[in-house]
Coordinates of N, CA and C and ligand atoms in Angstrom, one line a residue:
X1 N 100.8 172.3 62.4 CA 99.9 171.9 63.4 C 100.1 170.9 64.4
X2 N 101.3 171.1 65.4 CA 101.6 169.9 66.0 C 100.5 169.4 66.9
X3 N 99.7 170.6 67.5 CA 98.5 170.1 68.4 C 97.9 168.9 68.1
X4 N 97.4 169.9 66.6 CA 96.4 168.8 66.0 C 96.4 167.5 65.8
X5 N 98.1 167.6 65.3 CA 98.8 166.3 64.5 C 98.6 165.4 65.6
X6 N 98.9 165.6 66.9 CA 99.3 164.6 68.1 C 97.6 164.3 68.6
X7 N 96.9 165.2 68.5 CA 95.3 165.0 69.1 C 94.6 164.2 68.2
X8 N 94.5 164.9 66.8 CA 93.8 164.1 66.0 C 92.1 164.0 66.1
X9 N 91.8 163.9 65.2 CA 89.8 164.3 65.0 C 89.5 162.7 65.5
X10 N 88.4 163.1 66.6 CA 87.5 161.9 67.1 C 86.2 162.0 66.8
X11 N 85.8 161.4 65.8 CA 84.4 161.1 65.3 C 83.6 159.9 65.7
X12 N 82.3 160.0 66.3 CA 81.2 159.5 66.7 C 80.2 159.5 65.7
X13 N 79.8 157.9 65.3 CA 78.8 157.9 64.3 C 77.6 157.1 65.2
X14 N 76.5 158.0 65.0 CA 75.7 157.2 65.9 C 74.5 156.7 64.7
X15 N 74.4 155.5 65.5 CA 73.4 154.4 64.8 C 74.0 154.0 63.4
X16 N 75.4 153.7 63.1 CA 75.9 153.6 61.6 C 75.1 152.5 61.3
X17 N 74.8 151.7 61.6 CA 74.3 150.7 60.9 C 72.5 150.6 60.7
X18 N 71.8 151.6 61.4 CA 70.3 151.8 61.3 C 70.3 153.1 60.2
X19 N 71.0 153.9 60.7 CA 70.8 155.4 60.2 C 71.8 155.9 59.1
X20 N 71.9 155.0 58.2 CA 73.0 154.9 57.0 C 72.4 155.0 55.5
X21 N 72.0 155.8 55.2 CA 71.7 155.6 53.2 C 72.4 156.8 52.7
X22 N 72.3 156.5 51.3 CA 72.8 157.4 50.6 C 74.1 158.0 50.9
X23 N 75.0 157.4 51.1 CA 76.7 157.4 51.6 C 77.1 158.3 52.3
X24 N 76.5 157.7 53.6 CA 76.5 158.3 54.7 C 78.0 157.9 55.4
X25 N 78.2 156.7 54.9 CA 79.8 156.2 55.2 C 81.0 157.0 54.5
X26 N 80.5 157.5 53.0 CA 81.3 158.0 52.4 C 81.4 159.3 52.9
X27 N 80.8 160.5 53.8 CA 80.8 161.3 54.3 C 82.2 161.0 55.5
X28 N 82.0 160.0 56.1 CA 82.9 159.5 57.2 C 84.0 159.5 56.8
X29 N 84.4 158.6 55.5 CA 85.5 158.4 54.9 C 86.1 159.4 54.5
X30 N 85.3 160.5 53.7 CA 85.9 161.7 53.4 C 86.7 162.6 54.7
X31 N 85.8 162.8 55.7 CA 86.6 163.0 56.8 C 87.9 162.5 57.2
X32 N 87.9 161.0 57.3 CA 89.0 160.2 57.5 C 90.3 160.9 56.6
X33 N 89.7 160.4 55.3 CA 91.0 160.7 54.1 C 91.4 162.1 54.5
X34 N 90.8 163.1 54.6 CA 91.2 164.8 54.7 C 91.9 165.0 55.9
X35 N 91.8 164.5 56.8 CA 92.5 163.9 57.8 C 94.1 163.6 57.7
X36 N 93.9 162.5 57.2 CA 95.5 161.3 57.4 C 95.9 162.0 56.1
X37 N 95.3 162.7 54.8 CA 96.3 163.6 54.1 C 97.1 164.6 54.7
X38 N 96.4 164.9 55.6 CA 97.1 165.9 56.4 C 97.8 165.7 57.8
X39 N 98.0 164.1 57.5 CA 99.0 163.9 59.1 C 98.3 164.0 60.4
X40 N 96.7 164.3 60.4 CA 96.0 164.4 61.4 C 95.7 163.0 61.7
X41 N 95.8 162.6 62.8 CA 94.8 161.2 63.5 C 93.6 161.2 63.5
X42 N 92.6 160.5 62.8 CA 91.8 159.9 62.8 C 91.2 158.6 63.4
X43 N 90.0 159.3 64.3 CA 89.7 157.8 65.0 C 88.0 157.8 64.7
X44 N 87.4 156.7 64.4 CA 86.0 156.6 64.0 C 85.4 155.7 65.4
X45 N 84.5 156.3 65.9 CA 83.8 155.4 67.2 C 82.1 155.6 66.6
X46 N 81.6 154.7 67.5 CA 80.5 154.6 66.9 C 79.5 154.6 68.4
X47 N 78.3 154.8 68.3 CA 77.1 154.4 69.5 C 75.7 154.2 69.0
X48 N 75.3 153.0 69.4 CA 74.1 152.3 68.8 C 73.0 152.4 69.6
X49 N 71.9 151.7 69.4 CA 70.6 151.5 70.2 C 71.1 151.3 71.7
X50 N 71.0 152.2 73.0 CA 71.0 151.5 74.2 C 72.3 152.1 74.6
X51 N 73.0 152.5 73.7 CA 74.4 152.8 74.1 C 74.7 154.3 74.7
X52 N 75.2 154.6 76.0 CA 75.4 155.8 76.4 C 76.5 156.8 76.2
X53 N 76.0 157.9 75.7 CA 76.8 158.7 74.9 C 77.7 159.5 75.6
X54 N 79.1 159.5 75.4 CA 80.2 160.4 76.2 C 80.3 161.8 75.4
X55 N 79.7 162.4 76.1 CA 79.7 164.0 75.5 C 81.3 164.7 75.0
X56 N 82.1 163.9 75.8 CA 83.7 164.7 75.7 C 84.2 163.5 74.7
X57 N 83.4 162.3 74.4 CA 84.1 161.3 73.9 C 84.6 161.3 72.4
X58 N 84.1 162.8 71.8 CA 84.4 162.8 70.1 C 84.4 164.3 70.1
X59 N 85.0 164.8 69.0 CA 84.9 166.2 68.5 C 83.9 166.3 67.9
X60 N 83.4 165.5 67.0 CA 82.2 165.4 66.0 C 81.5 164.2 66.3
X61 N 79.9 164.3 66.2 CA 78.9 163.3 66.0 C 78.2 163.7 65.1
X62 N 77.9 162.3 64.7 CA 77.6 162.3 62.9 C 76.1 161.5 63.1
X63 N 75.2 162.1 62.4 CA 73.9 161.2 62.6 C 73.5 161.3 61.0
X64 N 73.3 160.2 60.5 CA 73.3 159.7 58.8 C 71.7 159.8 59.0
X65 N 71.2 159.7 57.6 CA 69.6 159.4 57.2 C 69.4 158.0 57.1
X66 N 67.8 157.9 57.0 CA 67.4 156.6 57.6 C 66.0 156.5 57.0
X67 N 65.2 155.5 56.7 CA 64.3 155.0 56.3 C 63.2 155.4 57.6
X68 N 61.8 155.4 57.6 CA 60.9 155.9 58.5 C 61.5 155.0 59.6
X69 N 61.3 153.7 59.3 CA 60.9 152.6 60.1 C 62.2 152.3 61.3
X70 N 63.6 152.8 60.7 CA 64.6 152.4 61.1 C 64.7 153.8 62.1
X71 N 64.4 154.9 61.3 CA 64.4 156.0 62.2 C 63.8 156.4 63.5
X72 N 62.4 155.6 63.3 CA 61.5 155.1 64.7 C 62.2 154.5 65.6
X73 N 63.1 153.9 65.4 CA 63.7 153.0 66.5 C 64.7 153.8 67.3
X74 N 65.3 154.6 66.4 CA 66.7 155.6 67.0 C 66.0 156.8 67.5
X75 N 64.9 157.4 67.0 CA 64.5 158.4 67.6 C 64.1 158.4 69.4
X76 N 63.5 156.9 69.6 CA 63.2 157.0 70.9 C 64.4 156.9 71.7
X77 N 65.5 156.4 71.1 CA 66.7 156.2 72.0 C 67.3 157.1 72.0
X78 N 67.4 158.3 71.3 CA 68.4 159.5 70.9 C 67.5 160.2 72.1
X79 N 66.0 160.1 72.3 CA 65.4 161.2 73.3 C 65.6 160.5 74.5
X80 N 65.6 159.2 74.6 CA 65.7 158.5 76.3 C 67.3 158.6 76.7
X81 N 68.0 157.9 75.5 CA 69.4 157.6 76.2 C 70.3 158.7 76.0
X82 N 70.0 159.4 74.7 CA 71.4 160.0 74.6 C 71.2 161.4 74.3
X83 N 69.5 162.0 74.8 CA 69.5 163.4 74.6 C 70.7 164.3 75.7
X84 N 70.6 164.1 76.7 CA 71.7 165.1 77.8 C 73.0 165.1 77.0
X85 N 73.2 163.9 76.8 CA 74.7 164.3 76.0 C 74.7 165.2 74.9
X86 N 73.8 164.8 73.9 CA 73.9 165.7 72.8 C 73.9 167.4 73.1
X87 N 73.0 167.5 74.1 CA 72.9 168.9 74.5 C 73.8 169.4 75.1
X88 N 75.0 168.4 76.0 CA 76.0 169.0 76.5 C 77.0 169.5 75.2
X89 N 76.9 168.2 74.7 CA 77.8 168.5 73.2 C 77.5 170.4 72.5
X90 N 76.1 170.1 72.2 CA 75.9 171.3 72.0 C 76.1 172.5 72.9
X91 N 75.9 172.6 74.0 CA 76.4 173.5 75.2 C 78.1 173.9 75.2
X92 N 78.7 172.9 74.9 CA 80.4 173.3 74.8 C 80.8 173.7 73.3
X93 N 79.8 173.7 72.5 CA 80.2 173.8 71.5 C 80.8 173.0 70.4
X94 N 80.4 172.1 70.8 CA 81.1 170.4 70.3 C 80.2 170.7 68.5
X95 N 80.6 169.7 67.5 CA 79.7 169.8 66.3 C 79.1 168.3 66.2
X96 N 78.0 168.8 65.8 CA 77.1 167.7 65.5 C 76.5 167.9 64.0
X97 N 76.8 166.9 63.2 CA 76.4 167.1 62.1 C 75.4 165.6 61.6
X98 N 74.1 166.4 61.0 CA 73.1 165.4 61.0 C 72.4 165.8 59.7
X99 N 72.7 164.7 58.8 CA 71.7 164.5 57.5 C 70.6 163.8 57.4
X100 N 69.4 164.4 56.5 CA 68.0 164.0 56.5 C 67.4 163.4 57.9
X101 N 67.3 161.9 57.7 CA 66.4 161.4 58.8 C 67.2 161.7 60.0
X102 N 68.6 162.2 60.5 CA 69.2 162.2 61.4 C 68.9 163.8 61.7
X103 N 68.7 164.5 60.6 CA 68.4 166.1 60.8 C 67.1 166.4 61.4
X104 N 66.2 165.5 61.0 CA 64.6 165.5 61.4 C 64.5 165.5 62.7
X105 N 65.4 164.6 63.4 CA 65.6 164.6 64.8 C 66.0 164.8 65.9
X106 N 66.8 166.2 64.9 CA 67.4 167.3 66.2 C 66.3 168.2 66.5
X107 N 65.1 168.0 66.2 CA 63.9 169.0 66.4 C 63.0 168.7 67.4
X108 N 62.2 169.0 67.7 CA 61.2 169.0 68.7 C 60.2 167.3 68.3
X109 N 60.0 167.1 67.1 CA 59.4 166.0 66.8 C 59.1 166.0 65.4
X110 N 58.9 164.6 64.6 CA 58.9 164.3 63.7 C 57.2 163.5 63.8
X111 N 56.6 164.1 62.9 CA 55.2 163.6 62.5 C 55.1 162.4 61.4
X112 N 54.8 161.3 61.8 CA 54.5 160.5 60.9 C 53.5 159.6 60.9
X113 N 52.6 159.3 59.8 CA 51.9 158.0 59.7 C 50.8 158.1 61.4
X114 N 50.4 159.6 61.8 CA 49.9 159.4 63.0 C 50.6 159.2 64.4
X115 N 52.0 159.2 63.9 CA 52.6 159.1 65.4 C 53.6 160.2 65.4
X116 N 53.9 160.8 66.8 CA 54.7 161.8 66.7 C 56.1 161.2 67.3
X117 N 57.2 161.1 66.4 CA 58.3 160.5 66.8 C 58.9 161.7 67.7
X118 N 59.9 161.3 69.3 CA 60.1 162.7 69.8 C 61.3 163.0 69.0
X119 N 61.8 164.2 69.2 CA 63.0 164.6 68.5 C 64.0 165.1 69.8
X120 N 65.3 165.5 69.6 CA 66.3 165.7 71.0 C 65.7 167.1 71.3
X121 N 65.3 168.1 70.6 CA 65.3 169.2 70.9 C 66.6 170.1 70.9
X122 N 67.1 169.8 70.2 CA 68.6 170.5 70.1 C 68.4 172.1 69.5
X123 N 67.4 172.3 68.7 CA 66.9 173.4 67.9 C 65.4 173.0 67.3
X124 N 64.9 174.7 67.3 CA 63.3 174.6 67.4 C 62.9 174.7 65.9
X125 N 62.4 173.2 65.7 CA 62.1 173.0 64.5 C 61.1 172.0 64.5
X126 N 60.3 171.5 63.8 CA 59.3 170.2 63.9 C 59.4 169.8 62.2
X127 N 59.1 168.7 62.2 CA 59.0 167.8 61.0 C 57.5 167.3 61.0
X128 N 57.4 167.4 59.6 CA 55.8 166.8 59.4 C 55.8 165.9 57.9
X129 N 55.0 164.6 58.2 CA 55.1 163.7 56.9 C 53.8 164.2 56.3
X130 N 53.8 165.1 55.5 CA 52.5 165.6 54.7 C 52.0 164.8 53.9
X131 N 50.9 165.0 53.2 CA 50.5 164.4 52.1 C 51.3 165.1 50.6
X132 N 51.0 164.3 49.8 CA 52.0 165.0 48.9 C 53.2 164.3 48.3
X133 N 53.9 164.4 47.3 CA 55.1 163.8 47.3 C 56.3 163.8 47.8
X134 N 57.1 162.8 47.6 CA 58.6 162.9 48.4 C 59.5 164.1 47.7
X135 N 60.0 164.8 48.5 CA 60.8 165.9 48.0 C 62.3 165.3 47.4
X136 N 62.3 165.1 45.8 CA 63.2 164.3 45.6 C 64.0 165.1 44.5
X137 N 65.5 165.2 44.8 CA 66.1 165.9 43.2 C 67.7 166.3 43.8
X138 N 68.1 167.3 42.8 CA 69.1 167.9 42.9 C 69.2 168.9 43.7
X139 N 69.9 169.4 44.5 CA 69.6 170.7 45.3 C 70.7 171.6 45.5
X140 N 70.6 172.5 45.5 CA 72.0 173.6 45.8 C 71.3 174.7 46.9
X141 N 72.3 175.0 47.6 CA 71.9 176.2 48.8 C 72.9 177.0 48.7
X142 N 72.7 178.2 49.3 CA 73.5 179.1 49.5 C 73.9 179.2 51.1
X143 N 75.2 179.1 51.6 CA 75.6 178.8 52.8 C 76.6 180.2 53.4
X144 N 76.2 181.1 54.5 CA 77.2 181.4 54.8 C 77.8 181.2 56.4
X145 N 78.7 180.3 56.4 CA 79.1 179.6 57.4 C 79.8 180.5 58.6
X146 N 80.7 181.5 57.7 CA 81.5 182.2 58.3 C 80.9 183.9 57.9
X147 N 80.9 184.8 58.6 CA 80.5 186.2 58.1 C 81.0 186.4 56.9
X148 N 80.7 186.6 55.8 CA 81.1 187.2 54.7 C 81.4 186.1 53.6
X149 N 81.4 184.8 54.1 CA 82.3 183.9 53.2 C 80.7 182.9 52.8
X150 N 80.6 183.3 51.7 CA 79.4 182.7 51.1 C 80.1 181.9 50.2
X151 N 79.2 180.3 50.1 CA 79.7 179.3 49.3 C 78.3 178.6 48.9
X152 N 78.2 177.5 48.0 CA 77.2 176.5 47.3 C 77.3 175.4 47.9
X153 N 76.4 175.2 48.5 CA 76.5 173.5 49.2 C 75.6 172.7 47.8
X154 N 76.3 171.7 47.5 CA 75.4 171.0 46.0 C 75.1 169.5 46.7
X155 N 74.2 169.2 46.4 CA 73.8 167.8 46.9 C 72.6 167.3 46.3
X156 N 72.0 165.8 47.0 CA 70.8 165.5 46.7 C 69.4 165.4 47.8
X157 N 68.7 165.3 47.7 CA 67.6 165.4 48.7 C 66.5 164.1 48.3
X158 N 65.9 163.8 49.2 CA 65.3 162.7 48.7 C 64.6 162.3 50.2
X159 N 63.2 163.0 50.8 CA 62.4 163.1 51.9 C 61.1 163.5 52.0
X160 N 60.6 162.5 52.8 CA 59.0 162.7 52.8 C 58.5 163.6 53.7
X161 N 59.5 164.0 55.1 CA 59.0 164.8 55.7 C 59.3 166.5 55.4
X162 N 58.4 167.0 55.6 CA 58.7 168.7 55.5 C 59.1 169.2 56.7
X163 N 60.2 170.1 56.6 CA 60.5 170.6 58.3 C 60.3 172.1 58.3
X164 N 59.9 172.5 59.6 CA 59.5 173.9 59.7 C 60.3 174.2 60.9
X165 N 61.1 175.5 60.5 CA 62.0 175.9 61.6 C 61.0 176.9 62.4
X166 N 61.4 177.1 63.3 CA 60.6 177.9 64.4 C 61.3 179.0 65.4
X167 N 60.7 179.8 66.1 CA 61.3 180.8 66.8 C 62.5 181.6 66.0
X168 N 63.4 181.3 66.7 CA 64.7 181.9 65.8 C 65.7 181.0 65.5
X169 N 65.1 180.1 65.0 CA 65.9 178.8 64.6 C 66.7 179.7 63.2
X170 N 67.8 179.4 62.9 CA 68.3 179.7 61.7 C 68.9 178.8 60.7
X171 N 68.2 178.8 59.4 CA 68.4 177.9 58.2 C 70.0 178.1 58.1
X172 N 70.3 176.6 57.7 CA 71.7 176.2 57.4 C 72.0 177.3 56.1
X173 N 71.2 177.3 55.3 CA 71.1 178.0 53.6 C 69.8 178.1 53.2
X174 N 69.9 179.3 51.9 CA 68.9 179.3 51.0 C 69.2 178.6 49.8
X175 N 67.8 178.2 49.6 CA 67.5 177.5 48.4 C 67.8 177.6 47.2
X176 N 68.7 177.5 46.7 CA 68.9 178.0 44.9 C 68.3 177.3 43.8
X177 N 68.2 175.9 44.2 CA 67.6 175.1 43.5 C 67.1 173.5 44.3
X178 N 66.0 173.2 44.0 CA 65.5 171.9 45.0 C 64.5 172.5 45.9
X179 N 64.3 171.6 46.8 CA 63.1 171.9 47.7 C 63.7 172.3 48.9
X180 N 64.2 172.1 49.5 CA 65.1 172.4 50.8 C 64.6 171.5 52.1
X181 N 64.1 172.8 53.3 CA 63.3 172.1 54.1 C 62.0 171.8 54.2
X182 N 61.1 172.5 53.1 CA 59.8 171.7 53.0 C 59.5 172.6 51.8
X183 N 59.8 172.8 50.7 CA 59.4 173.1 49.1 C 59.0 174.6 49.2
X184 N 58.7 175.2 50.2 CA 58.1 176.5 50.3 C 58.5 177.8 51.0
X185 N 59.0 177.6 51.9 CA 59.7 178.8 52.3 C 61.2 179.2 51.8
X186 N 61.8 178.0 51.1 CA 63.1 178.5 50.5 C 64.3 178.5 51.5
X187 N 64.0 177.7 52.5 CA 65.1 177.5 53.4 C 65.6 176.3 53.3
X188 N 67.0 175.7 53.9 CA 67.2 174.6 53.8 C 68.1 174.3 55.2
X189 N 67.8 173.2 55.8 CA 68.6 173.1 56.9 C 68.8 173.8 57.8
X190 N 69.3 173.5 58.7 CA 69.5 174.7 60.3 C 70.4 174.2 60.9
X191 N 71.2 175.6 61.7 CA 72.4 175.8 62.2 C 72.3 176.7 63.7
X192 N 73.1 175.8 64.3 CA 73.1 176.5 65.8 C 74.5 176.4 66.4
X193 N 75.7 177.6 66.0 CA 76.3 177.1 66.5 C 77.4 175.9 65.9
X194 N 77.7 174.8 66.6 CA 78.2 173.6 65.9 C 77.2 172.7 65.6
X195 N 76.2 173.0 65.7 CA 75.2 172.2 65.2 C 74.8 172.1 63.8
X196 N 74.6 171.3 62.9 CA 74.4 171.3 61.4 C 73.3 170.3 61.3
X197 N 72.2 170.6 60.8 CA 71.4 169.7 59.7 C 71.3 170.1 58.7
X198 N 71.2 169.1 57.9 CA 70.7 169.6 56.5 C 70.2 168.1 55.8
X199 N 69.4 168.7 54.4 CA 68.6 167.3 54.1 C 69.6 167.2 52.8
X200 N 70.6 167.8 52.7 CA 71.6 167.2 51.5 C 72.4 166.1 51.7
X201 N 72.2 164.9 50.8 CA 73.2 163.9 50.8 C 73.4 163.4 49.3
X202 N 74.4 162.4 49.3 CA 74.4 161.8 47.9 C 75.6 162.1 47.0
X203 N 76.7 162.0 48.4 CA 77.0 162.1 49.7 C 77.5 163.9 49.3
X204 N 77.2 164.4 50.7 CA 77.1 165.6 51.3 C 78.7 165.9 51.1
X205 N 79.5 165.2 52.5 CA 80.9 166.0 52.0 C 82.3 165.7 50.9
X206 N 81.9 164.3 50.0 CA 82.6 164.4 49.1 C 82.4 165.3 47.5
X207 N 81.0 165.7 47.9 CA 80.5 166.6 46.7 C 81.1 168.3 47.4
X208 N 81.1 168.4 48.5 CA 81.8 169.8 49.2 C 82.7 169.4 50.1
X209 N 84.2 169.5 49.7 CA 84.9 169.1 50.4 C 85.3 170.2 51.5
X210 N 85.0 171.0 50.8 CA 85.5 172.7 51.6 C 84.4 172.5 53.0
X211 N 83.3 171.9 52.9 CA 82.6 171.5 54.3 C 83.3 170.9 54.9
X212 N 83.3 169.7 54.6 CA 84.7 168.7 55.7 C 85.6 169.6 55.9
X213 N 86.2 170.2 55.0 CA 87.4 171.0 55.9 C 87.2 171.8 57.2
X214 N 85.9 172.8 56.8 CA 85.3 173.6 58.2 C 84.9 172.6 59.3
X215 N 84.3 171.5 58.9 CA 83.8 171.0 60.2 C 84.9 170.2 60.7
X216 N 85.9 169.8 59.9 CA 87.4 169.4 60.9 C 87.9 170.3 61.6
X217 N 88.3 171.7 60.9 CA 88.9 172.8 61.6 C 87.9 173.1 62.9
X218 N 86.6 173.3 62.8 CA 86.1 173.4 64.2 C 86.0 172.9 65.0
X219 N 85.6 171.5 64.7 CA 85.5 170.3 65.3 C 86.9 170.4 66.4
X220 N 88.1 170.5 65.8 CA 89.5 170.6 66.5 C 90.0 172.0 66.9
X221 N 89.0 172.7 66.6 CA 89.1 174.6 67.2 C 90.6 174.9 66.8
X222 N 90.8 174.4 65.4 CA 92.1 174.8 64.4 C 91.8 176.4 63.9
X223 N 92.4 177.6 64.2 CA 92.4 178.9 63.9 C 93.0 179.0 62.5
X224 N 92.4 179.2 61.7 CA 93.1 179.8 60.2 C 92.4 178.2 59.2
X225 N 92.9 178.3 58.0 CA 92.5 177.2 57.2 C 93.5 175.9 57.6
X226 N 93.4 174.8 57.1 CA 94.0 173.7 57.5 C 94.7 173.8 56.0
X227 N 95.9 173.1 56.0 CA 97.0 172.8 55.0 C 96.2 172.2 53.5
X228 N 96.6 173.1 52.6 CA 96.2 172.9 51.6 C 96.3 171.6 50.7
X229 N 95.4 170.7 50.3 CA 95.0 169.5 49.6 C 95.0 170.0 48.2
X230 N 95.4 168.6 47.0 CA 95.2 168.8 45.8 C 93.7 168.3 45.7
X231 N 92.6 169.3 45.2 CA 91.7 169.1 45.1 C 90.6 169.0 43.9
X232 N 91.4 168.9 43.1 CA 91.1 168.6 41.7 C 89.6 167.8 41.7
X233 N 89.8 166.6 42.1 CA 88.5 165.6 41.7 C 87.4 166.4 42.7
X234 N 87.5 166.4 43.8 CA 86.5 167.0 44.3 C 86.0 168.3 44.1
X235 N 86.8 169.1 43.5 CA 86.1 170.4 42.8 C 85.2 169.8 41.6
X236 N 85.5 168.8 40.7 CA 85.2 168.5 39.5 C 83.9 167.8 39.9
X237 N 83.8 167.2 41.1 CA 82.5 166.4 41.5 C 81.7 167.9 42.3
X238 N 82.0 168.7 42.9 CA 81.3 170.0 43.0 C 80.4 170.6 41.8
X239 N 81.7 170.9 40.9 CA 81.0 171.3 39.9 C 80.0 170.9 39.1
X240 N 80.5 169.3 39.2 CA 79.4 168.4 38.1 C 77.9 168.6 39.0
X241 N 78.1 168.3 40.4 CA 76.6 168.5 41.2 C 75.7 170.1 41.0
X242 N 76.7 171.1 40.7 CA 76.1 172.3 40.5 C 75.4 172.4 39.1
X243 N 75.9 171.7 38.3 CA 75.7 171.8 36.9 C 74.6 171.0 36.8
X244 N 74.6 170.0 37.9 CA 73.2 168.9 37.9 C 72.0 169.7 38.5
X245 N 72.0 170.3 39.4 CA 71.5 171.4 40.2 C 70.9 172.7 39.1
X246 N 71.7 172.9 38.3 CA 71.2 174.1 37.4 C 72.0 175.4 38.1
X247 N 72.9 175.5 38.7 CA 73.3 176.6 39.5 C 74.9 177.1 39.2
Ligands
LIG1 N1 62.4 159.0 56.6 C1 62.7 160.4 56.3 C2 62.0 161.3 55.0 O1 61.3 160.3 54.4 C3 64.1 160.6 55.9 C4 64.6 160.2 54.5 C5 66.1 160.3 54.4 O2 66.9 160.1 55.4 N2 66.6 160.2 53.2 O3 61.8 161.9 55.2

């Protein structure tokens, strides 16, 4: 893969200091390791509050989870400063991975404690903080990222917000175990081309290394599978996570 090896993967983490709970750094580390193990260069940049976002500046944009209070600061910044750039990334088929708090901000709004936080409107969904307990626990979902390629994603969820897909928004997967978007409709996450939102963390990518590879390949527009790695440990973690979720 000479083209990939010379170009490398450029990842941009949005608000890495504020939107970063439940192993978001682990997700970024795993992307780095799986690139470097294959001789693919890796570059990690970041974009914080007030920073303009260059839609061509990275191959993969990452938004992690956050507490409501930190999410609030980021929501206004995303909507006011970075919205157009993120829409441009999505338009050109770039990859945006958003986890939990970040996922909630991909939609139209996050209603919490009497206030509507704006979303970036990349996907047709809303999130509402309703009465009732937080949705916490191990979770497993079935996904089909490519036609006919069904896999299980295993992880952990902990969110107060309930997310509802609208219109023709497509879920990322079908809940096998856990709550997913809202604990009611059996859907989890959202997928629109290269834009993926999910409630799974704990951490998402080390427990599902195959998803990391899919993201790397898609971000670099590599046709065909990446070079195989010795994934014994990752597969054991995946099996443990599936066992914990009871699937
Ligand atoms: N603050 C959001 C919620 O509770 C997201 C939490 C998270 O990222 N884990 O719904």
